[in-house]
Short mmCIF file of C-alpha atoms in Angstrom, two decimals:
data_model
loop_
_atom_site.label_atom_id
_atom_site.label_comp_id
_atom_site.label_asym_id
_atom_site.label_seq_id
_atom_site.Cartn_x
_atom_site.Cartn_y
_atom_site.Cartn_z
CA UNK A 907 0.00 0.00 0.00
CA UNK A 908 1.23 3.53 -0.87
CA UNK A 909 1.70 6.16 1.67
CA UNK A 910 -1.62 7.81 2.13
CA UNK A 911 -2.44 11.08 3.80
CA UNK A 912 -5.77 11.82 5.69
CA UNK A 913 -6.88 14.75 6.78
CA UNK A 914 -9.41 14.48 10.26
CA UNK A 915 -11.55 16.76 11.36
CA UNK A 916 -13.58 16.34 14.53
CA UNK A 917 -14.59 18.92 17.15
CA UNK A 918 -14.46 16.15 20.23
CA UNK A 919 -10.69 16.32 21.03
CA UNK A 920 -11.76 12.59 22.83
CA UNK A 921 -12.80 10.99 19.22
CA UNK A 922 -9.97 13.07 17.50
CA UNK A 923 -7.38 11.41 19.12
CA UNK A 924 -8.89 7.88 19.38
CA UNK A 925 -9.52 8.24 15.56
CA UNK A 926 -6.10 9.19 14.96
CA UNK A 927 -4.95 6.35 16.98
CA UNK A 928 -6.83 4.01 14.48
CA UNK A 929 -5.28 5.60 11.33
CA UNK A 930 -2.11 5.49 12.43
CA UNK A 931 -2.34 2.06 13.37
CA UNK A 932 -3.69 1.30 9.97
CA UNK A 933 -0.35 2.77 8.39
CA UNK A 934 -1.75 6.30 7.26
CA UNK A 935 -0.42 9.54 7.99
CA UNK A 936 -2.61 12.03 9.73
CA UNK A 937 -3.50 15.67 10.72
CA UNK A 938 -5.59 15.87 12.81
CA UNK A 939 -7.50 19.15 13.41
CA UNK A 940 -10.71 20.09 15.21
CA UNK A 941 -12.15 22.53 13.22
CA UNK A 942 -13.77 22.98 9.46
CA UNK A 943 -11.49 26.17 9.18
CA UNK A 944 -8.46 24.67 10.08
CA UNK A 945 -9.29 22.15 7.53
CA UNK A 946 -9.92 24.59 5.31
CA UNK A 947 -6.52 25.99 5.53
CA UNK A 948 -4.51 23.08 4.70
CA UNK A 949 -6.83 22.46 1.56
CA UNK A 950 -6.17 23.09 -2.21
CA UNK A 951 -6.43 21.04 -5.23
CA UNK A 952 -2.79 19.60 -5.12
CA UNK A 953 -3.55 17.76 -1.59
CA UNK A 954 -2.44 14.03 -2.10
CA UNK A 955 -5.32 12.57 0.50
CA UNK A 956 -8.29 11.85 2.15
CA UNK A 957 -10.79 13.86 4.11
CA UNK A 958 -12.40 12.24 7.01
CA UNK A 959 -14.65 14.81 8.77
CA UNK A 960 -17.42 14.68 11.67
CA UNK A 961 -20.84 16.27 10.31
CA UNK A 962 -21.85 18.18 13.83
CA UNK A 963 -19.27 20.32 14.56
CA UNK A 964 -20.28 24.25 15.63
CA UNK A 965 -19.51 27.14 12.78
CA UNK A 966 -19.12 24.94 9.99
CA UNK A 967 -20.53 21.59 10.38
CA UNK A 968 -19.14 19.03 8.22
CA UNK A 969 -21.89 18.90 5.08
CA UNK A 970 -20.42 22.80 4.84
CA UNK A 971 -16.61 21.77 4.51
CA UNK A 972 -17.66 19.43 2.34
CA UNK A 973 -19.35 21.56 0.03
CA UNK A 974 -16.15 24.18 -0.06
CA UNK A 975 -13.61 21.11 -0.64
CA UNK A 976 -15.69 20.25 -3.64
CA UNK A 977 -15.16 23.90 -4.52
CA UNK A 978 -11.64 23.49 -4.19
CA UNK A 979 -11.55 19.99 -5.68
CA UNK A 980 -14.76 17.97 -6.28
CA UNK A 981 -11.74 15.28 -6.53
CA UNK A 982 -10.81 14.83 -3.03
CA UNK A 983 -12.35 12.20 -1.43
CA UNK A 984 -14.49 13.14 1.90
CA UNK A 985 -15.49 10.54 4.03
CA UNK A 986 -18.49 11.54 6.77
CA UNK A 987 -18.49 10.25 10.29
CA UNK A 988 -22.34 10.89 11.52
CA UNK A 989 -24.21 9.79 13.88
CA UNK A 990 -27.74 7.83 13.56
CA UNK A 991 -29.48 10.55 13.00
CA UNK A 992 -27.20 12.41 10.34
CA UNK A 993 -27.70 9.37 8.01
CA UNK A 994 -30.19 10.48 6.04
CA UNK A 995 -28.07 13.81 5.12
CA UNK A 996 -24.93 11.42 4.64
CA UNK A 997 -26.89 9.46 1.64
CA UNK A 998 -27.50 13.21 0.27
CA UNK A 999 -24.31 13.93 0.47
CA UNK A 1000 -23.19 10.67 -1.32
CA UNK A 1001 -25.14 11.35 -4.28
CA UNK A 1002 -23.49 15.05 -4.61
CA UNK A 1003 -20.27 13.53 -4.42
CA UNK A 1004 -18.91 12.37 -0.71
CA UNK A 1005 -16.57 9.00 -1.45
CA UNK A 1006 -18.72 7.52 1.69
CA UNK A 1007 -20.19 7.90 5.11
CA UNK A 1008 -19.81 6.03 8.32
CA UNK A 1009 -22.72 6.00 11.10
CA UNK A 1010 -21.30 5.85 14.83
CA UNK A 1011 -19.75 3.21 16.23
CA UNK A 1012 -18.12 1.82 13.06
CA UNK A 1013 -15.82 -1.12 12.87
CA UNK A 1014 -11.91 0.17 12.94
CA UNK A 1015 -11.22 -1.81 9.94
CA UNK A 1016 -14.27 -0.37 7.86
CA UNK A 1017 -13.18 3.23 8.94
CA UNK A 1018 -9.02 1.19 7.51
CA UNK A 1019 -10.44 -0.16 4.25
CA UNK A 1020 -12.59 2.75 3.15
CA UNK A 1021 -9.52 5.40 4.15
CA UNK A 1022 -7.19 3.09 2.06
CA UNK A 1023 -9.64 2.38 -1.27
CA UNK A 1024 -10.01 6.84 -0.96
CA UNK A 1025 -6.61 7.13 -0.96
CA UNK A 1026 -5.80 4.91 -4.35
CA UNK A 1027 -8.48 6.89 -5.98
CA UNK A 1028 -6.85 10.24 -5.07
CA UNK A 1029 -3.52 8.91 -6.14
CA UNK A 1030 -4.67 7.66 -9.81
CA UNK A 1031 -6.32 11.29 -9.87
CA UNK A 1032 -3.71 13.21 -9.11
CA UNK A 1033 -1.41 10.71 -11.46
CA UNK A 1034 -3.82 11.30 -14.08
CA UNK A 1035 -3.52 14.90 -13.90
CA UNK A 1036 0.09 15.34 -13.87
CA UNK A 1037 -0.25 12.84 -17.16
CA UNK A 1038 -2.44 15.07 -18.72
CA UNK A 1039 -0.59 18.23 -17.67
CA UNK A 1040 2.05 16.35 -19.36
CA UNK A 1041 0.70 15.32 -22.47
CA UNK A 1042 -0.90 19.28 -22.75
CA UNK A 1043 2.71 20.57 -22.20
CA UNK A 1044 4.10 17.99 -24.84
CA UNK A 1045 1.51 19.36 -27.46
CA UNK A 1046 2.65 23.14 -26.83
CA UNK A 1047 5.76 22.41 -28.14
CA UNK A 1048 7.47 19.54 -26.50
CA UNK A 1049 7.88 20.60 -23.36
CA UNK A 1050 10.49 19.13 -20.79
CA UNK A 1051 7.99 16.62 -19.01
CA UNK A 1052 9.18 15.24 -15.51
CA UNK A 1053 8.47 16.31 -11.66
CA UNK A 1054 11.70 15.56 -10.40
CA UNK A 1055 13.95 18.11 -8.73
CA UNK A 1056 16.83 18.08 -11.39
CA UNK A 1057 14.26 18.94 -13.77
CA UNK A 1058 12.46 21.15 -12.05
CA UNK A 1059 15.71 23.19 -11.38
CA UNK A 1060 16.19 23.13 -14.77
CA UNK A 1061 13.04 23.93 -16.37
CA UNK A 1062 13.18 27.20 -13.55
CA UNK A 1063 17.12 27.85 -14.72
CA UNK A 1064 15.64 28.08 -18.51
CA UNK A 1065 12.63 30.36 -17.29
CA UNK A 1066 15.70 32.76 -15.65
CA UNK A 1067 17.92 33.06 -18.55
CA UNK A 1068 15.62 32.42 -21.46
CA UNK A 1069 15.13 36.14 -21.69
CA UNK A 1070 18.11 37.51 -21.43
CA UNK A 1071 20.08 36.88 -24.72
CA UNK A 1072 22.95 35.59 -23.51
CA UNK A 1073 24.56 32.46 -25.00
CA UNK A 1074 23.80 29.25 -23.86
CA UNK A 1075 26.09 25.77 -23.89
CA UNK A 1076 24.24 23.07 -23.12
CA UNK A 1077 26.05 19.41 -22.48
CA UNK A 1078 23.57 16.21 -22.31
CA UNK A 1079 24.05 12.50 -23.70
CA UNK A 1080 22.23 11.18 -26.90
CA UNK A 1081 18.76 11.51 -26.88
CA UNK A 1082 18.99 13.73 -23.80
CA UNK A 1083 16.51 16.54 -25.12
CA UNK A 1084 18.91 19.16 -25.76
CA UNK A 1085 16.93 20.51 -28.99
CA UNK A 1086 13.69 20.39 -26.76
CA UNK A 1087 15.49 22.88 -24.05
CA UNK A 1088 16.77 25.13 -26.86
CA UNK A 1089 13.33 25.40 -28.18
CA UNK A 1090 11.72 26.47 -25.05
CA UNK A 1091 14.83 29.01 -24.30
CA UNK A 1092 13.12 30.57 -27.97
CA UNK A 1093 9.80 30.18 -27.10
CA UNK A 1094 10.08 31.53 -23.70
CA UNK A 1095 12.03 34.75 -24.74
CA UNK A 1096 11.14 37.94 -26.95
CA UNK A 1097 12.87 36.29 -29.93
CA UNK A 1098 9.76 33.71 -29.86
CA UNK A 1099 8.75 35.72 -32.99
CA UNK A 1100 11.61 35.58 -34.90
CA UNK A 1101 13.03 31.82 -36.42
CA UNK A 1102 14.05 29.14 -34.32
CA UNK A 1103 17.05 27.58 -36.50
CA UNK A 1104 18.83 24.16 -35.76
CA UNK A 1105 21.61 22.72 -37.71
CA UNK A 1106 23.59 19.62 -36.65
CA UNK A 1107 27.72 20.10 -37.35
CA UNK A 1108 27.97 16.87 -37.22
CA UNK A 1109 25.75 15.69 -40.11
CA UNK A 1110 26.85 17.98 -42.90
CA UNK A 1111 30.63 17.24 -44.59
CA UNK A 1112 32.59 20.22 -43.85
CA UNK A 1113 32.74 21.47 -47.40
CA UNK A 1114 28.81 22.32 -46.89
CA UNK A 1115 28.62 23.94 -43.27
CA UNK A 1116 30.33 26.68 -44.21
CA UNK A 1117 27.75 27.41 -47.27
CA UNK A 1118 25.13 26.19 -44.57
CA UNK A 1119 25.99 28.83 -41.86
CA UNK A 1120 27.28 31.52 -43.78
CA UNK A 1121 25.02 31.88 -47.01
CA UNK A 1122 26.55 32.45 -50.79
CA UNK A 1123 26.35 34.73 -53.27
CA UNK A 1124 25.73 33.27 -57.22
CA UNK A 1125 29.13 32.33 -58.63
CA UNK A 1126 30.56 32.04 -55.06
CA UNK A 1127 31.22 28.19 -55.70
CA UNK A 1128 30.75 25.33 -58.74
CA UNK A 1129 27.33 24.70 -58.32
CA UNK A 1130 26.12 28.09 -56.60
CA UNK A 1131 23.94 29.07 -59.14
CA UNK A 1132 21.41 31.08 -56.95
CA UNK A 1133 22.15 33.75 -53.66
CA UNK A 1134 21.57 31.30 -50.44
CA UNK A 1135 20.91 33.04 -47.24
CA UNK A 1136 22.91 31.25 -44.55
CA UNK A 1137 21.32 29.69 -41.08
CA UNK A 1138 23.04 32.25 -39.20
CA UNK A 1139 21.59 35.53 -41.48
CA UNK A 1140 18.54 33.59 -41.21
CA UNK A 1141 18.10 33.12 -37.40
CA UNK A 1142 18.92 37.50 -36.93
CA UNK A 1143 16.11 38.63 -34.64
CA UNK A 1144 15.61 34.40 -33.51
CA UNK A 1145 17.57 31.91 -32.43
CA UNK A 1146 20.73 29.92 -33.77
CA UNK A 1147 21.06 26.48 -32.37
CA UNK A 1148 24.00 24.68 -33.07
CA UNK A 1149 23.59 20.97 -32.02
CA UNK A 1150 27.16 18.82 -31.74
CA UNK A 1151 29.06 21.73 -31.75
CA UNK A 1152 31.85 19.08 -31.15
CA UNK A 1153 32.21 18.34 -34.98
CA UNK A 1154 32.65 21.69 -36.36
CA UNK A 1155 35.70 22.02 -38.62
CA UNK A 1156 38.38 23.82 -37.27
CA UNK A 1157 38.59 26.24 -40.17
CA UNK A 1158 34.76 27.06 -39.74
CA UNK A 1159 35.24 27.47 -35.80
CA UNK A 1160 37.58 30.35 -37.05
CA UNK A 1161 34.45 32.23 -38.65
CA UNK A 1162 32.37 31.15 -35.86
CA UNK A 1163 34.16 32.60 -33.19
CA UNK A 1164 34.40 36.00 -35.06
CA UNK A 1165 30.76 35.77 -35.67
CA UNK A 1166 30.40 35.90 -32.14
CA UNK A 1167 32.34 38.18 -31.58
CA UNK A 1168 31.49 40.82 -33.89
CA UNK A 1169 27.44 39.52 -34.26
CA UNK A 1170 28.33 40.20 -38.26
CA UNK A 1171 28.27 37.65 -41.06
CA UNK A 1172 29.75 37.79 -44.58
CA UNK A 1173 28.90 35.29 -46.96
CA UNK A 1174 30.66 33.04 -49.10
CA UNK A 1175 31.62 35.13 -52.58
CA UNK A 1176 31.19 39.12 -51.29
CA UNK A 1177 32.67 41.29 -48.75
CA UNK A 1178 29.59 42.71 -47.69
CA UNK A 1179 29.50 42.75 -44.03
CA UNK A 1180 25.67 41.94 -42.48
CA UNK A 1181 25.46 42.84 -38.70
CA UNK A 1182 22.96 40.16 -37.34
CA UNK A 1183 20.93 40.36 -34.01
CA UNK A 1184 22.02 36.70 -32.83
CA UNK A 1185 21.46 34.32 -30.28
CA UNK A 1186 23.37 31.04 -29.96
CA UNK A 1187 22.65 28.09 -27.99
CA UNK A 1188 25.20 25.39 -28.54
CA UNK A 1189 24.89 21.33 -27.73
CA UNK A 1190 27.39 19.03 -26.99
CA UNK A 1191 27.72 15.07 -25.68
CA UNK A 1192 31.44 15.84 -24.67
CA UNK A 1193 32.88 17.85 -21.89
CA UNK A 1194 33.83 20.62 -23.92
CA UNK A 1195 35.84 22.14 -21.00
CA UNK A 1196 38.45 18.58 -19.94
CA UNK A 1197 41.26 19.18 -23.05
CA UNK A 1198 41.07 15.43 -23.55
CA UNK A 1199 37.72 15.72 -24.56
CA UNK A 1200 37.84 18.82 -26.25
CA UNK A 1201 40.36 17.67 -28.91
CA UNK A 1202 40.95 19.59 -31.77
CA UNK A 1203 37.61 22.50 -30.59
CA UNK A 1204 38.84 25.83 -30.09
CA UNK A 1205 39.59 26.85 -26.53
CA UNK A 1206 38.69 30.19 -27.13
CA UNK A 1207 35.45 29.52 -29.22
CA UNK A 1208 34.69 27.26 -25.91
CA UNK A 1209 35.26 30.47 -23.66
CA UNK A 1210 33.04 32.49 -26.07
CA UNK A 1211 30.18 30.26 -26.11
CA UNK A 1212 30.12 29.28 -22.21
CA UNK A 1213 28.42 32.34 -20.87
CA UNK A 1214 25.56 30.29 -19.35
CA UNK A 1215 25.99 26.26 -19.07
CA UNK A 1216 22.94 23.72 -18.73
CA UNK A 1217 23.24 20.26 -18.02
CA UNK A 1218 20.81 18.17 -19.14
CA UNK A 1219 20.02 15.04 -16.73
CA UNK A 1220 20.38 11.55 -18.21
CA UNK A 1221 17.12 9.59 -18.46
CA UNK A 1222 18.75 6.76 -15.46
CA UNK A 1223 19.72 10.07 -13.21
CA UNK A 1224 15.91 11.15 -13.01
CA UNK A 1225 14.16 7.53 -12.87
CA UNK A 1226 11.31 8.83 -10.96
CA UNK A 1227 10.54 10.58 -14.39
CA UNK A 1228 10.37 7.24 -16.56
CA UNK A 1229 6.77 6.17 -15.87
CA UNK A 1230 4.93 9.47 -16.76
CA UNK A 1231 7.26 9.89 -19.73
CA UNK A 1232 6.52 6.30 -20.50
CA UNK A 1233 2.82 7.20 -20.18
CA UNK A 1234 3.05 10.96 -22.04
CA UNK A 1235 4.49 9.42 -25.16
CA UNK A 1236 2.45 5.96 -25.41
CA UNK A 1237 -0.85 8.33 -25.28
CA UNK A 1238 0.91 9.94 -28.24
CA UNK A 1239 1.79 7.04 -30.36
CA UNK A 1240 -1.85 5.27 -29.61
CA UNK A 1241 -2.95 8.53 -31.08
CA UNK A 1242 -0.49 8.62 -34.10
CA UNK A 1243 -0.96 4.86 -34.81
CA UNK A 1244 -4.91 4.67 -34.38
CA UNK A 1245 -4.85 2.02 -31.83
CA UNK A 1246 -5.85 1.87 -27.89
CA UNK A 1247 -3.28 2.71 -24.78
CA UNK A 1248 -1.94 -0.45 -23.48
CA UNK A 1249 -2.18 -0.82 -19.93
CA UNK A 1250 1.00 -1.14 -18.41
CA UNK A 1251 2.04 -4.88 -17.75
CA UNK A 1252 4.19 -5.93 -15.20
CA UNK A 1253 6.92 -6.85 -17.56
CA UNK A 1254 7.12 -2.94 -19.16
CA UNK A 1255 6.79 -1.93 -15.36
CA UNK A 1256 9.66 -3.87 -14.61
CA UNK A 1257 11.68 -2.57 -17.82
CA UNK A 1258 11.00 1.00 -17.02
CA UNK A 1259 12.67 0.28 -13.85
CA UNK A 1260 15.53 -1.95 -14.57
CA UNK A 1261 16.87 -1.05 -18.28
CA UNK A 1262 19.73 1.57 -17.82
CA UNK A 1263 18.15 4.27 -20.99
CA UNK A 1264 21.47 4.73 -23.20
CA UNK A 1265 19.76 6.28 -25.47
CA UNK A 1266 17.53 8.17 -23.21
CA UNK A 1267 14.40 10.47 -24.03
CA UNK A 1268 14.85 9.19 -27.54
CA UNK A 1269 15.04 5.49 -26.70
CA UNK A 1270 12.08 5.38 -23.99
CA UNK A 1271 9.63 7.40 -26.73
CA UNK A 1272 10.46 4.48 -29.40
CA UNK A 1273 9.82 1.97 -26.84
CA UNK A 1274 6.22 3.41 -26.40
CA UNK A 1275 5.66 3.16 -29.91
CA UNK A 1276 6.91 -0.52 -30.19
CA UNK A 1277 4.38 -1.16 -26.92
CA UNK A 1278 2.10 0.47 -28.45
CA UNK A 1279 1.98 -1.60 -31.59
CA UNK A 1280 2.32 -4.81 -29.24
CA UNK A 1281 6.00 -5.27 -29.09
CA UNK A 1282 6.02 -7.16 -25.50
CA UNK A 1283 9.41 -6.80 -23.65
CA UNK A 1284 9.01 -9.90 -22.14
CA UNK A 1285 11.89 -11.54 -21.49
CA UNK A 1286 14.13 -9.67 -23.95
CA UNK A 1287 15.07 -6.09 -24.78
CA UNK A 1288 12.33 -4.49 -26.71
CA UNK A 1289 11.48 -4.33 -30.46
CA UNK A 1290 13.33 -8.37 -30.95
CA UNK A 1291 10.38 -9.68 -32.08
CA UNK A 1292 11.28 -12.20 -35.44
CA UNK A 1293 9.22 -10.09 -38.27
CA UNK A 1294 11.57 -12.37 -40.88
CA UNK A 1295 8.89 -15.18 -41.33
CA UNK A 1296 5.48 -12.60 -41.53
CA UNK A 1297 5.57 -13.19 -45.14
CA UNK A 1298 4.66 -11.26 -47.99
CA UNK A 1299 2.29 -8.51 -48.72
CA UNK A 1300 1.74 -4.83 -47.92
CA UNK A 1301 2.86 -3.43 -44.62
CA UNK A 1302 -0.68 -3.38 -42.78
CA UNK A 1303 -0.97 -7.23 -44.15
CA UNK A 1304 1.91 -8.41 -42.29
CA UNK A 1305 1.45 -6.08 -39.14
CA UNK A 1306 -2.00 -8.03 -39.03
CA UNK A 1307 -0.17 -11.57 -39.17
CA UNK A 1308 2.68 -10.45 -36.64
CA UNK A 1309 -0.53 -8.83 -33.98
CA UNK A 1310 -2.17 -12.40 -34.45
CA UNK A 1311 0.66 -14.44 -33.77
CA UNK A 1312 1.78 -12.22 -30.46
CA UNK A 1313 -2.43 -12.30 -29.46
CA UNK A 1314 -1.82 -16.81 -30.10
CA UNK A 1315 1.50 -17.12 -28.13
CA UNK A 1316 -0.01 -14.91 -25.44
CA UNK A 1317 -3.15 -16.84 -25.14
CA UNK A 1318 -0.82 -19.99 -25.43
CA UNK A 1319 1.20 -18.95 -22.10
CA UNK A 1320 -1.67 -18.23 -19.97
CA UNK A 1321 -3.64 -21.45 -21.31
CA UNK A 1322 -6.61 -19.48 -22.77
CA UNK A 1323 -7.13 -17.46 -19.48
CA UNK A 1324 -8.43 -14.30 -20.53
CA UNK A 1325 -7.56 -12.09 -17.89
CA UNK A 1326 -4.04 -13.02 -17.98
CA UNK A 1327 -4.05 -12.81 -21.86
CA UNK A 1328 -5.33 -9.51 -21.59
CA UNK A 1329 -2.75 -8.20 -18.83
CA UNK A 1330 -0.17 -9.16 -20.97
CA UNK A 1331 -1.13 -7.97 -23.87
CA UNK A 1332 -2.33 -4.66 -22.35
CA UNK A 1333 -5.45 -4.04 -24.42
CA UNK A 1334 -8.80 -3.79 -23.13
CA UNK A 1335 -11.18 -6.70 -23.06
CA UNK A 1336 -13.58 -5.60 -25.53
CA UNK A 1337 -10.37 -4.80 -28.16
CA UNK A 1338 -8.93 -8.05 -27.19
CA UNK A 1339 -12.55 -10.04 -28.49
CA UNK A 1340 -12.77 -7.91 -31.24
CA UNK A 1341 -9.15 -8.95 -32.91
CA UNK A 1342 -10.31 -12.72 -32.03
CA UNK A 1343 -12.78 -12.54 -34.30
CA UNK A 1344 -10.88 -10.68 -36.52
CA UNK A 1345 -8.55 -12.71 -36.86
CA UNK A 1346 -10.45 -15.97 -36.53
CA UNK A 1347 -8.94 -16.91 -33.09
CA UNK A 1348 -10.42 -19.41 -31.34
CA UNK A 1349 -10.03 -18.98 -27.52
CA UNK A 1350 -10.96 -22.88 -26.51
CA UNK A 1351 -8.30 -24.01 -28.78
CA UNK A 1352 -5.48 -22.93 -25.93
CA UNK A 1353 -7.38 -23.74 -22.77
CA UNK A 1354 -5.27 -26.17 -20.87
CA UNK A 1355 -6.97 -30.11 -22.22
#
């Protein structure tokens, strides 16, 4: 059982502490107070518990607190203690929303259960909000998603500096989300309006960055038939975002540096100079500032560009993170591939918990989609399901034959027991009957003989 948190309220200081005994006992946590405004106080819609209140109490009798918690939250579970003659306004109070109501003397463990069955439904409410949070903050943009503290430091660092047009190096593994944190330092500052531009050094051959960054006049080059405005002319009034840094030539780390410098840019076959109103924000996977990592990367181009350093987390240094991530990006994919949202098994649980993330952000949103589409991690690393023998056909033909045979070997381990099929398939009953029949599945067949 998860921690819970109640919240008592009684007037009689006798009952209040004999009740608190009994919840303490029964493993919650409790505060207890004797008054509805005292209550009141300690009340907003981010409370992770359970109200348990007396109805007679003088002032504000416990129908009233109940009515302002449900203006607070209508979510947070209240739980009446009345007395024989207070039922009748307890089974009113049920149907406008109270999670239940005990008449006096009640059994300890009735007062236990119905304190610990609140509690789970506040948690998966309060989960469920922080998902959908989530999932609205991914939509606006890709947001950073995650409630721990290292990204809650971070998300407030990029708040701080995201309007003050200073130059940002950010350092982060693989798949880390540095390109999300560079798009919210844009989005959050006055540049939002101008272009947000991203170029990776290290995917372009280094006889094309320079054309890339720096723009060309017609007749600069063989083949420059046409004036090219460069990414950094482009990004004036935005924001230039330079992801791998690491792999920029050294002879184009020259320019760069006087770029910064002198916030001008001339292009490839003219002298004209262009001033440009420039912000850089700069990624790299290497420690930029150990010499043995820099290699052959300007010192002074490092200097230059560290003004303001983030550090993105890894994905296994903020595991608290992983299940709502998990969660944010398989609602996603069920949306992008047309299918339902698994439940979540106790094999991807245990994945989630145990796989070390190399590959980080990236690697947990892929493993959503493979979930999604009914890749079970069962006993293997995700995504090593043998596609080789599916067949021919078109792609939706052989997805069909690969769900049927995962929906028969599933049914085959738990001997035709639905439940268990279900579970580890993570689909929904009514989904799972419906691909049965669509795929001419015959339940029985696997039932142990």
């Amino acid at each position: 059982m998860s921690e819970v948190n109640v919240l008592l309220v009684d007037d009689d200081r006798d009952l209040l502490k004999a009740t608190r005994q009994t919840l303490e006992l029964g493993g919650f946590t409790v505060t207890a107070v004797s008054s509805a405004l005292e209550a009141l106080a300690l009340l907003d819609p981010r409370f992770p518990g359970v109200v348990v209140t007396d109805i007679r109490m003088p002032l504000i009798d416990g129908l009233e607190l109940f009515d302002r918690i449900r203006r607070i939250d209508p979510d947070i579970p209240v739980i009446l203690m009345t007395g024989h003659g207070d039922i009748p306004m307890a089974v009113k109070a049920i149907r406008d929303g109270a999670y239940d109501f005990l008449p006096k003397p009640f059994p300890t463990d009735r007062l236990v259960q119905g304190v610990m069955h609140a509690g789970e439904k506040r948690r998966l409410v309060l989960e469920n909000r922080a998902l959908r949070d989530a999932a609205e903050e991914a939509r606006d943009g890709g947001l950073l998603i995650g409630q721990t503290p290292a990204m809650e430091r971070l998300r407030e660092t990029i708040r701080q500096i995201a309007d003050t047009d200073v130059d940002v190096l950010m350092t982060g593994e693989t798949g880390s989300g540095k390109e999300v944190v560079a798009t919210l330092l844009h989005r959050w500052s006055r540049r939002a309006k101008g272009h947000f531009v991203a170029l990776n050094c290290g995917a372009l051959p280094e006889q094309v960055i320079e054309s890339e960054l720096f723009g060309h006049e017609p007749g600069a080059f063989t083949g420059a038939q046409k004036k090219r405005v460069g990414r950094i002319e482009h990004s004036s009034g935005g924001t230039l975002f330079l992801d791998e840094i690491e792999s920029m030539a050294p002879a184009t780390q020259v320019q760069m540096l006087r770029v910064l410098e002198m916030r001008e840019v001339t292009p490839l076959g003219t002298n004209e100079v262009r001033p440009v109103d420039l912000r850089v924000v700069a990624a790299t996977k290497v420690d930029l500032g150990d010499p043995r990592s820099r290699g052959d990367f300007r010192e002074d181009l490092y200097y230059r560009l560290n003004v303001v350093t983030l550090s993105i987390p890894p994905l296994r240094e903020r595991r608290d993170d992983i299940p709502l991530l998990f969660s944010t990006f398989a609602v996603r994919a069920a949306s992008r591939f047309k299918r339902d949202v698994p439940v979540m098994t106790d094999a991807v649980r245990r994945y989630l918990a145990e796989h070390d993330w190399p590959g980080n952000v990236r690697e947990l949103t892929h493993f959503a989609e493979r979930t999604v589409l009914g890749f079970s991690p069962e006993g293997t690393s995700p995504g090593t399901l043998d596609v080789s023998d599916t067949g021919a056909g078109t792609l939706p033909q052989r997805m069909d034959r690969i769900e049927a045979e995962l929906i028969r070997t599933a049914l085959r381990e738990a001997e035709g027991d639905v439940q268990r099929t279900i579970e580890a398939l993570g689909i929904p009953r009514k989904t799972f009957y419906d691909k049965l029949q669509r795929y001419g599945i015959v339940r029985s067949d696997f039932a142990r003989k």
